[in-house]
XYZ file of N, CA and C in Angstrom:
714
model
N 109.583 106.413 97.404
C 110.511 105.291 97.480
C 111.934 105.812 97.615
N 112.686 105.293 98.588
C 114.051 105.759 98.763
C 114.947 105.148 97.688
N 116.199 105.609 97.634
C 117.128 105.150 96.610
C 118.152 104.171 97.157
N 117.910 103.636 98.353
C 118.842 102.687 98.938
C 118.738 101.333 98.243
N 119.834 100.581 98.199
C 119.805 99.271 97.533
C 118.898 98.274 98.250
N 118.536 97.240 97.511
C 117.805 96.091 98.051
C 118.801 94.949 98.217
N 118.713 94.245 99.334
C 119.593 93.103 99.586
C 118.784 91.810 99.522
N 119.247 90.867 98.708
C 118.612 89.558 98.584
C 119.522 88.527 99.232
N 118.996 87.809 100.220
C 119.795 86.826 100.957
C 119.180 85.441 100.770
N 119.890 84.570 100.041
C 119.401 83.215 99.803
C 120.595 82.353 99.404
N 120.624 81.119 99.894
C 121.759 80.237 99.574
C 121.631 79.579 98.207
N 120.486 79.747 97.534
C 120.303 79.177 96.203
C 120.631 80.223 95.133
N 121.603 79.892 94.278
C 122.061 80.826 93.248
C 120.936 81.227 92.303
N 120.113 80.263 91.894
C 119.028 80.565 90.955
C 118.018 81.537 91.552
N 117.755 81.402 92.856
C 116.820 82.316 93.520
C 117.408 83.727 93.537
N 118.694 83.829 93.870
C 119.325 85.156 93.911
C 119.274 85.816 92.537
N 119.565 85.045 91.489
C 119.556 85.606 90.137
C 118.156 86.017 89.715
N 117.190 85.147 89.978
C 115.803 85.447 89.600
C 115.294 86.705 90.298
N 115.568 86.804 91.588
C 115.077 87.953 92.338
C 115.772 89.236 91.904
N 117.081 89.167 91.660
C 117.818 90.356 91.215
C 117.253 90.869 89.898
N 117.029 89.951 88.941
C 116.485 90.344 87.644
C 115.058 90.873 87.772
N 114.288 90.284 88.656
C 112.894 90.702 88.836
C 112.782 92.090 89.443
N 113.749 92.447 90.286
C 113.701 93.739 90.974
C 114.325 94.871 90.170
N 115.062 94.552 89.114
C 115.744 95.579 88.316
C 114.815 96.674 87.800
N 113.577 96.338 87.340
C 112.690 97.392 86.819
C 112.337 98.480 87.834
N 112.544 98.215 89.124
C 112.266 99.239 90.130
C 113.289 100.369 90.095
N 114.410 100.137 89.395
C 115.417 101.181 89.262
C 116.311 101.352 90.462
N 116.377 100.349 91.324
C 117.213 100.402 92.510
C 118.343 99.379 92.406
N 119.509 99.696 92.969
C 120.585 98.694 92.987
C 120.150 97.470 93.788
N 120.546 96.301 93.338
C 120.233 95.060 94.041
C 121.536 94.328 94.337
N 121.773 94.034 95.601
C 122.932 93.260 96.014
C 122.465 91.924 96.572
N 123.371 90.946 96.615
C 122.999 89.624 97.084
C 123.989 89.115 98.127
N 123.517 88.161 98.930
C 124.351 87.477 99.913
C 123.957 86.012 99.919
N 124.949 85.125 100.098
C 124.688 83.689 99.994
C 124.299 83.062 101.326
N 124.489 83.782 102.425
C 124.144 83.231 103.735
C 123.975 84.358 104.747
N 123.618 83.988 105.979
C 123.376 84.989 107.008
C 124.610 85.770 107.381
N 125.762 85.096 107.421
C 127.005 85.783 107.792
C 127.366 86.866 106.779
N 127.242 86.537 105.483
C 127.554 87.531 104.456
C 126.538 88.670 104.488
N 125.285 88.344 104.761
C 124.253 89.380 104.840
C 124.593 90.392 105.925
N 124.976 89.922 107.108
C 125.308 90.824 108.210
C 126.546 91.644 107.886
N 127.499 91.043 107.181
C 128.689 91.780 106.779
C 128.330 92.926 105.843
N 127.433 92.662 104.891
C 126.995 93.712 103.969
C 126.214 94.803 104.696
N 125.398 94.396 105.664
C 124.630 95.386 106.424
C 125.552 96.260 107.275
N 126.651 95.697 107.734
C 127.614 96.466 108.526
C 128.327 97.521 107.678
N 128.535 97.208 106.404
C 129.348 98.089 105.549
C 128.529 99.037 104.676
N 127.204 98.859 104.631
C 126.396 99.736 103.788
C 124.964 99.831 104.261
N 124.211 100.765 103.678
C 122.805 100.974 104.044
C 121.895 100.374 102.980
N 120.795 99.790 103.431
C 119.831 99.178 102.525
C 118.421 99.630 102.905
N 117.546 99.672 101.896
C 116.172 100.078 102.150
C 115.235 98.917 102.367
N 115.643 97.725 101.900
C 114.782 96.548 101.990
C 115.655 95.311 101.872
N 115.312 94.267 102.621
C 116.025 93.003 102.525
C 115.038 91.865 102.342
N 115.311 91.013 101.352
C 114.575 89.762 101.168
C 115.421 88.685 101.821
N 114.892 88.029 102.838
C 115.678 87.141 103.690
C 115.109 85.726 103.707
N 115.907 84.768 103.231
C 115.505 83.363 103.280
C 115.666 82.847 104.703
N 114.678 82.111 105.186
C 114.746 81.600 106.560
C 115.616 80.364 106.692
N 115.561 79.482 105.703
C 116.262 78.209 105.800
C 117.588 78.282 105.051
N 118.670 78.551 105.785
C 120.002 78.625 105.200
C 120.977 77.881 106.097
N 122.025 77.307 105.514
C 123.043 76.660 106.350
C 123.789 77.697 107.180
N 124.302 77.272 108.325
C 124.991 78.209 109.201
C 124.001 79.073 109.955
N 124.196 80.386 109.898
C 123.303 81.328 110.574
C 121.983 81.398 109.819
N 120.904 80.906 110.427
C 119.640 80.871 109.699
C 118.945 82.225 109.696
N 117.880 82.304 108.882
C 117.208 83.573 108.683
C 116.570 84.143 109.929
N 116.053 83.292 110.798
C 115.413 83.787 112.021
C 116.427 84.483 112.925
N 117.621 83.912 113.029
C 118.653 84.541 113.850
C 119.119 85.854 113.220
N 119.221 85.875 111.893
C 119.569 87.123 111.199
C 118.504 88.177 111.459
N 117.232 87.770 111.435
C 116.132 88.698 111.706
C 116.244 89.275 113.111
N 116.588 88.444 114.084
C 116.761 88.942 115.459
C 117.858 89.999 115.523
N 118.985 89.733 114.852
C 120.108 90.674 114.867
C 119.736 91.973 114.163
N 119.012 91.859 113.047
C 118.574 93.051 112.321
C 117.713 93.932 113.215
N 116.796 93.316 113.956
C 115.914 94.112 114.808
C 116.691 94.796 115.933
N 117.796 94.220 116.361
C 118.618 94.824 117.405
C 119.472 95.970 116.863
N 120.060 95.776 115.685
C 121.029 96.733 115.154
C 120.456 97.693 114.121
N 119.489 97.247 113.349
C 118.896 98.084 112.306
C 117.371 97.996 112.392
N 116.786 98.524 113.443
C 115.345 98.337 113.688
C 114.449 98.939 112.612
N 114.947 99.884 111.833
C 114.110 100.511 110.804
C 114.188 99.791 109.459
N 115.060 98.802 109.338
C 115.206 98.082 108.081
C 113.999 97.182 107.842
N 113.431 97.281 106.665
C 112.262 96.478 106.312
C 112.719 95.135 105.767
N 112.071 94.062 106.247
C 112.469 92.701 105.890
C 111.281 91.929 105.317
N 111.499 91.313 104.171
C 110.538 90.373 103.596
C 111.118 88.975 103.774
N 110.353 88.092 104.386
C 110.803 86.730 104.638
C 110.508 85.851 103.422
N 111.533 85.115 102.969
C 111.370 84.132 101.903
C 111.254 82.758 102.552
N 110.222 82.021 102.192
C 110.030 80.701 102.777
C 109.658 79.698 101.701
N 110.201 78.520 101.798
C 109.999 77.518 100.751
C 108.596 76.947 100.751
N 107.992 76.855 101.913
C 106.694 76.197 101.998
C 105.609 77.080 102.594
N 105.895 78.355 102.780
C 104.893 79.253 103.346
C 104.696 79.061 104.828
N 105.578 78.311 105.488
C 105.427 78.074 106.917
C 106.762 78.209 107.627
N 106.715 78.660 108.872
C 107.864 78.667 109.757
C 107.403 78.166 111.116
N 108.347 77.778 111.958
C 107.984 77.137 113.218
C 107.537 78.111 114.299
N 107.833 79.388 114.151
C 107.492 80.340 115.197
C 106.915 81.608 114.596
N 105.654 81.530 114.207
C 104.999 82.664 113.569
C 104.946 83.877 114.483
N 104.628 83.659 115.760
C 104.491 84.769 116.694
C 105.843 85.454 116.902
N 106.903 84.661 117.023
C 108.228 85.249 117.197
C 108.609 86.104 115.997
N 108.347 85.599 114.795
C 108.660 86.363 113.588
C 107.881 87.666 113.542
N 106.593 87.613 113.925
C 105.775 88.817 113.930
C 106.295 89.839 114.936
N 106.690 89.374 116.106
C 107.236 90.284 117.113
C 108.514 90.944 116.625
N 109.220 90.262 115.725
C 110.453 90.807 115.167
C 110.194 91.642 113.920
N 108.936 91.920 113.639
C 108.601 92.829 112.546
C 108.408 92.182 111.195
N 108.288 90.852 111.146
C 108.076 90.168 109.873
C 106.600 90.207 109.519
N 106.218 91.097 108.623
C 104.817 91.202 108.222
C 104.619 90.858 106.754
N 105.713 90.646 106.029
C 105.626 90.333 104.606
C 106.371 89.039 104.331
N 105.685 88.109 103.642
C 106.261 86.808 103.346
C 106.148 86.510 101.855
N 107.199 85.940 101.296
C 107.236 85.559 99.891
C 107.461 84.058 99.825
N 106.469 83.345 99.310
C 106.545 81.882 99.282
C 107.082 81.391 97.946
N 108.075 80.492 98.007
C 108.568 79.839 96.801
C 107.571 78.763 96.367
N 107.356 78.586 95.055
C 107.901 79.382 93.954
C 107.114 80.683 93.787
N 107.758 81.689 93.244
C 107.092 82.977 93.044
C 107.428 83.505 91.658
N 106.608 84.442 91.211
C 106.808 85.037 89.888
C 107.528 86.367 90.024
N 108.180 86.836 88.948
C 108.823 88.152 88.988
C 107.857 89.262 89.370
N 106.621 89.152 88.881
C 105.629 90.175 89.208
C 105.312 90.213 90.689
N 105.230 89.045 91.316
C 104.952 88.990 92.756
C 106.063 89.654 93.550
N 107.301 89.445 93.136
C 108.448 90.034 93.833
C 108.397 91.550 93.758
N 108.206 92.062 92.556
C 108.165 93.522 92.378
C 106.985 94.137 93.108
N 105.832 93.488 93.004
C 104.627 94.023 93.649
C 104.812 94.119 95.162
N 105.405 93.096 95.750
C 105.600 93.102 97.196
C 106.591 94.180 97.602
N 107.688 94.305 96.858
C 108.667 95.349 97.167
C 108.030 96.732 97.064
N 107.266 96.957 96.005
C 106.616 98.257 95.826
C 105.633 98.544 96.939
N 104.909 97.506 97.390
C 103.942 97.687 98.468
C 104.637 98.101 99.762
N 105.784 97.492 100.039
C 106.543 97.864 101.238
C 106.984 99.319 101.153
N 107.496 99.730 99.993
C 107.943 101.117 99.833
C 106.776 102.095 99.938
N 105.644 101.750 99.329
C 104.468 102.624 99.403
C 103.987 102.772 100.846
N 104.069 101.693 101.600
C 103.659 101.706 103.005
C 104.481 102.707 103.800
N 105.766 102.790 103.479
C 106.656 103.706 104.190
C 106.299 105.164 103.921
N 105.715 105.426 102.770
C 105.406 106.801 102.373
C 104.088 107.315 102.944
N 103.326 106.466 103.614
C 102.028 106.882 104.151
C 102.188 107.947 105.233
N 101.332 108.952 105.183
C 101.281 109.977 106.224
C 100.304 109.510 107.303
N 100.839 109.113 108.450
C 100.007 108.524 109.507
C 98.894 109.454 109.954
N 99.110 110.766 109.870
C 98.105 111.723 110.332
C 97.007 111.981 109.305
N 97.265 111.588 108.055
C 96.308 111.910 106.994
C 95.572 110.687 106.449
N 96.022 109.496 106.809
C 95.426 108.274 106.259
C 93.988 108.108 106.748
N 93.073 107.889 105.813
C 91.666 107.720 106.185
C 91.000 106.601 105.404
N 91.530 106.251 104.232
C 90.930 105.233 103.379
C 91.253 103.844 103.924
N 90.319 102.919 103.777
C 90.425 101.597 104.394
C 91.729 100.878 104.043
N 92.023 100.766 102.750
C 93.218 100.039 102.338
C 94.491 100.653 102.890
N 94.551 101.980 102.913
C 95.731 102.663 103.443
C 95.849 102.451 104.949
N 94.721 102.409 105.641
C 94.738 102.146 107.085
C 95.298 100.754 107.372
N 94.921 99.773 106.562
C 95.441 98.416 106.742
C 96.957 98.403 106.562
N 97.445 99.102 105.542
C 98.892 99.145 105.308
C 99.617 99.903 106.417
N 99.003 100.956 106.927
C 99.602 101.699 108.037
C 99.699 100.806 109.275
N 98.677 100.009 109.520
C 98.712 99.090 110.658
C 99.866 98.109 110.517
N 100.097 97.625 109.307
C 101.223 96.711 109.077
C 102.559 97.406 109.348
N 102.643 98.674 108.968
C 103.883 99.419 109.245
C 104.111 99.542 110.740
N 103.050 99.810 111.484
C 103.175 99.895 112.946
C 103.614 98.554 113.535
N 103.099 97.469 112.998
C 103.507 96.149 113.494
C 104.993 95.932 113.236
N 105.457 96.299 112.052
C 106.875 96.173 111.732
C 107.728 96.949 112.714
N 107.241 98.098 113.145
C 107.988 98.952 114.078
C 107.785 98.552 115.536
N 107.008 97.484 115.762
C 106.763 97.052 117.138
C 105.771 97.930 117.881
N 105.032 98.764 117.160
C 104.048 99.667 117.769
C 102.677 99.001 117.741
N 102.520 97.970 118.554
C 101.342 97.124 118.475
C 100.071 97.830 118.942
N 100.173 98.688 119.948
C 98.998 99.433 120.403
C 98.520 100.390 119.318
N 99.456 101.055 118.640
C 99.096 101.954 117.545
C 98.472 101.172 116.392
N 99.018 99.986 116.114
C 98.463 99.140 115.052
C 97.026 98.767 115.370
N 96.768 98.417 116.618
C 95.419 98.037 117.027
C 94.446 99.218 116.843
N 94.884 100.410 117.219
C 94.023 101.585 117.075
C 93.702 101.864 115.609
N 94.696 101.709 114.750
C 94.484 101.955 113.320
C 93.548 100.904 112.733
N 93.705 99.647 113.140
C 92.823 98.588 112.641
C 91.371 98.869 113.019
N 91.152 99.368 114.228
C 89.783 99.684 114.645
C 89.207 100.839 113.821
N 90.058 101.778 113.421
C 89.600 102.841 112.522
C 89.194 102.251 111.175
N 89.978 101.263 110.714
C 89.661 100.622 109.440
C 88.316 99.907 109.510
N 88.034 99.258 110.630
C 86.756 98.565 110.792
C 85.607 99.567 110.796
N 85.817 100.698 111.451
C 84.782 101.736 111.455
C 84.559 102.286 110.053
N 85.610 102.348 109.260
C 85.525 102.869 107.896
C 84.810 101.887 106.975
N 85.106 100.591 107.117
C 84.517 99.577 106.227
C 84.331 98.279 106.998
N 83.269 98.175 107.784
C 83.059 96.992 108.641
C 82.775 95.703 107.885
N 82.517 95.794 106.607
C 82.186 94.601 105.842
C 83.363 93.942 105.168
N 84.589 94.335 105.517
C 85.786 93.738 104.934
C 86.475 92.837 105.960
N 87.067 91.725 105.524
C 87.654 90.778 106.480
C 89.073 91.109 106.930
N 89.815 91.925 106.148
C 91.239 92.100 106.430
C 91.506 92.646 107.834
N 90.712 93.614 108.266
C 90.956 94.244 109.564
C 90.730 93.265 110.708
N 89.713 92.421 110.592
C 89.459 91.435 111.640
C 90.598 90.414 111.703
N 91.127 90.069 110.539
C 92.276 89.162 110.504
C 93.480 89.782 111.206
N 93.699 91.074 110.988
C 94.808 91.759 111.652
C 94.621 91.788 113.167
N 93.386 92.010 113.612
C 93.133 91.974 115.058
C 93.420 90.587 115.627
N 93.106 89.569 114.858
C 93.450 88.223 115.285
C 94.945 88.066 115.454
N 95.718 88.570 114.489
C 97.176 88.487 114.557
C 97.725 89.262 115.755
N 97.186 90.446 115.999
C 97.649 91.256 117.127
C 97.348 90.579 118.458
N 96.238 89.880 118.533
C 95.934 89.136 119.757
C 96.863 87.941 119.924
N 97.245 87.324 118.817
C 98.236 86.243 118.910
C 99.552 86.763 119.451
N 99.960 87.926 119.002
C 101.225 88.509 119.442
C 101.242 88.704 120.950
N 100.128 89.130 121.509
C 100.110 89.360 122.953
C 99.696 88.118 123.739
N 99.558 86.985 123.051
C 99.327 85.720 123.723
C 97.898 85.390 124.042
N 96.948 86.138 123.502
C 95.532 85.889 123.761
C 94.959 85.070 122.610
N 95.108 83.752 122.683
C 94.711 82.896 121.574
C 93.194 82.814 121.416
N 92.448 82.912 122.509
C 90.989 82.867 122.407
C 90.459 84.059 121.613
N 90.992 85.250 121.902
C 90.588 86.436 121.149
C 91.042 86.333 119.696
N 92.229 85.782 119.484
C 92.728 85.610 118.120
C 91.777 84.734 117.312
N 91.383 83.614 117.895
C 90.460 82.709 117.218
C 89.140 83.418 116.914
N 88.667 84.225 117.859
C 87.401 84.938 117.667
C 87.465 85.856 116.445
N 88.537 86.625 116.343
C 88.616 87.570 115.226
C 88.905 86.874 113.900
N 89.675 85.789 113.916
C 89.848 85.019 112.683
C 88.507 84.455 112.220
N 87.708 83.971 113.169
C 86.372 83.477 112.839
C 85.513 84.591 112.244
N 85.606 85.782 112.810
C 84.811 86.905 112.314
C 85.179 87.230 110.881
N 86.485 87.184 110.574
C 86.931 87.459 109.206
C 86.367 86.424 108.235
N 86.395 85.158 108.644
C 85.870 84.090 107.794
C 84.354 84.192 107.659
N 83.662 84.594 108.732
C 82.208 84.771 108.666
C 81.840 85.858 107.660
N 82.646 86.910 107.617
C 82.383 87.999 106.673
C 82.629 87.538 105.242
N 83.724 86.809 105.046
C 84.059 86.328 103.709
C 84.611 84.907 103.812
N 83.784 83.897 103.600
C 84.220 82.504 103.715
C 85.297 82.117 102.710
N 85.525 82.958 101.696
C 86.561 82.661 100.699
C 87.885 83.337 101.023
N 87.956 84.053 102.141
C 89.178 84.791 102.493
C 90.215 83.808 103.043
N 91.127 83.386 102.172
C 92.061 82.317 102.493
C 93.021 82.691 103.624
N 93.360 83.966 103.735
C 94.299 84.401 104.764
C 93.788 84.059 106.156
N 92.550 84.467 106.454
C 91.978 84.193 107.780
C 91.733 82.701 107.975
N 91.348 82.010 106.909
C 91.141 80.572 107.011
C 92.432 79.865 107.391
N 93.551 80.295 106.771
C 94.848 79.686 107.079
C 95.258 79.984 108.513
N 95.034 81.227 108.956
C 95.377 81.586 110.334
C 94.538 80.801 111.336
N 93.260 80.658 111.035
C 92.371 79.932 111.936
C 92.788 78.462 112.034
N 93.120 77.872 110.908
C 93.557 76.479 110.910
C 94.862 76.322 111.691
N 95.784 77.266 111.499
C 97.080 77.182 112.173
C 96.945 77.346 113.687
N 96.183 78.368 114.130
C 96.115 78.676 115.556
C 95.313 77.636 116.330
N 94.442 76.899 115.641
C 93.667 75.859 116.316
C 94.308 74.483 116.170
N 95.420 74.418 115.433
C 96.124 73.147 115.276
C 97.003 72.891 116.489
N 97.153 71.641 116.878
C 97.992 71.319 118.035
C 99.452 71.605 117.754
N 99.842 71.667 116.453
C 101.252 71.909 116.125
C 101.582 73.401 116.155
N 100.594 74.253 115.852
C 100.776 75.704 115.868
C 101.898 76.160 114.926
N 102.072 75.482 113.786
C 103.117 75.856 112.839
C 102.542 76.746 111.743
N 103.390 77.597 111.186
C 102.995 78.437 110.065
C 103.120 79.904 110.391
N 103.155 80.735 109.356
C 103.273 82.170 109.554
C 101.930 82.753 109.962
N 101.978 83.888 110.644
C 100.763 84.677 110.850
C 100.564 85.473 109.567
N 99.571 85.132 108.825
C 99.352 85.733 107.521
C 98.556 87.026 107.678
N 99.175 88.139 107.305
C 98.490 89.428 107.379
C 97.701 89.724 106.116
N 97.843 88.866 105.125
C 97.047 89.040 103.925
C 97.665 90.004 102.940
N 97.152 90.032 101.719
C 97.637 90.953 100.695
C 97.176 92.368 100.961
N 97.649 93.275 100.133
C 97.200 94.657 100.197
C 95.677 94.677 100.116
N 95.042 95.391 101.038
C 93.579 95.414 101.071
C 92.992 95.933 99.772
N 93.739 96.782 99.069
C 93.237 97.327 97.815
C 93.124 96.257 96.744
N 93.747 95.090 96.984
C 93.702 94.024 95.998
C 92.406 93.233 96.058
N 91.608 93.441 97.101
C 90.329 92.732 97.201
C 89.460 93.091 96.003
N 88.909 92.107 95.361
C 88.185 92.357 94.117
C 86.793 92.932 94.345
N 86.168 92.573 95.455
C 84.828 93.107 95.675
C 84.535 93.166 97.150
N 83.700 94.084 97.548
C 83.340 94.250 98.956
C 82.259 93.247 99.347
N 82.382 92.693 100.547
C 81.352 91.795 101.053
C 80.547 92.510 102.111
N 79.302 92.124 102.267
C 78.432 92.776 103.240
C 78.487 92.098 104.582
N 77.758 92.631 105.566
C 77.606 91.975 106.861
C 78.724 92.261 107.812
N 78.953 93.549 108.205
C 79.991 93.893 109.157
C 79.692 93.399 110.537
N 80.661 93.539 111.451
C 80.509 93.109 112.845
C 81.041 94.204 113.737
N 80.278 94.621 114.733
C 80.667 95.741 115.581
C 81.471 95.302 116.789
N 81.694 93.992 116.974
C 82.438 93.478 118.149
C 83.923 93.649 117.918
N 84.491 94.725 118.440
C 85.890 95.027 118.227
C 86.644 94.939 119.541
């Protein structure tokens, strides 16, 4: 984990205070910004290792800030804060490297866990990763960096390692959405649900992508290591 500060961007004072206090145990400085303009000003004047960014803010909204971040600070990791777990352009956010979402309301533990997961992901050695959960996290890192072909290759390695888990199929669905192949996306979301009918991430993605409104985030799911038990019945159609 690097020693760079964390930036929290939200127009609600209580959210900024809660998140700052929740992140303190990580031992990193935490700075805050009340809107997109102040966030960009802070990014111009200092370096940060992670930013928690609210999408719905007056003035410059979070999506526009995310676009600017990807242009000027492409290596900066961003966690999107959303009030309802949905945004209007999931594919656009994913293309801009948004792979981690924090839905309000959230607990202090959820905030710290997500931040730690992002930092751990950065520390992965791409040449040495072989375990299923680490492969899933490496694929997410590649997506954040816009390396979609590399992400796809890593996901297929994860499926070969543990074909009975749903997370990798869900990621393939997301990657197909990014490149505009909705039929393939639906197929892989279905495969994830077939493997584990209780896997809410793939169920939410399937419902969103088949809805006429097409609203909501592309959910990449929690850390694969958080799965409580392995399910059987893999699928070789990759």
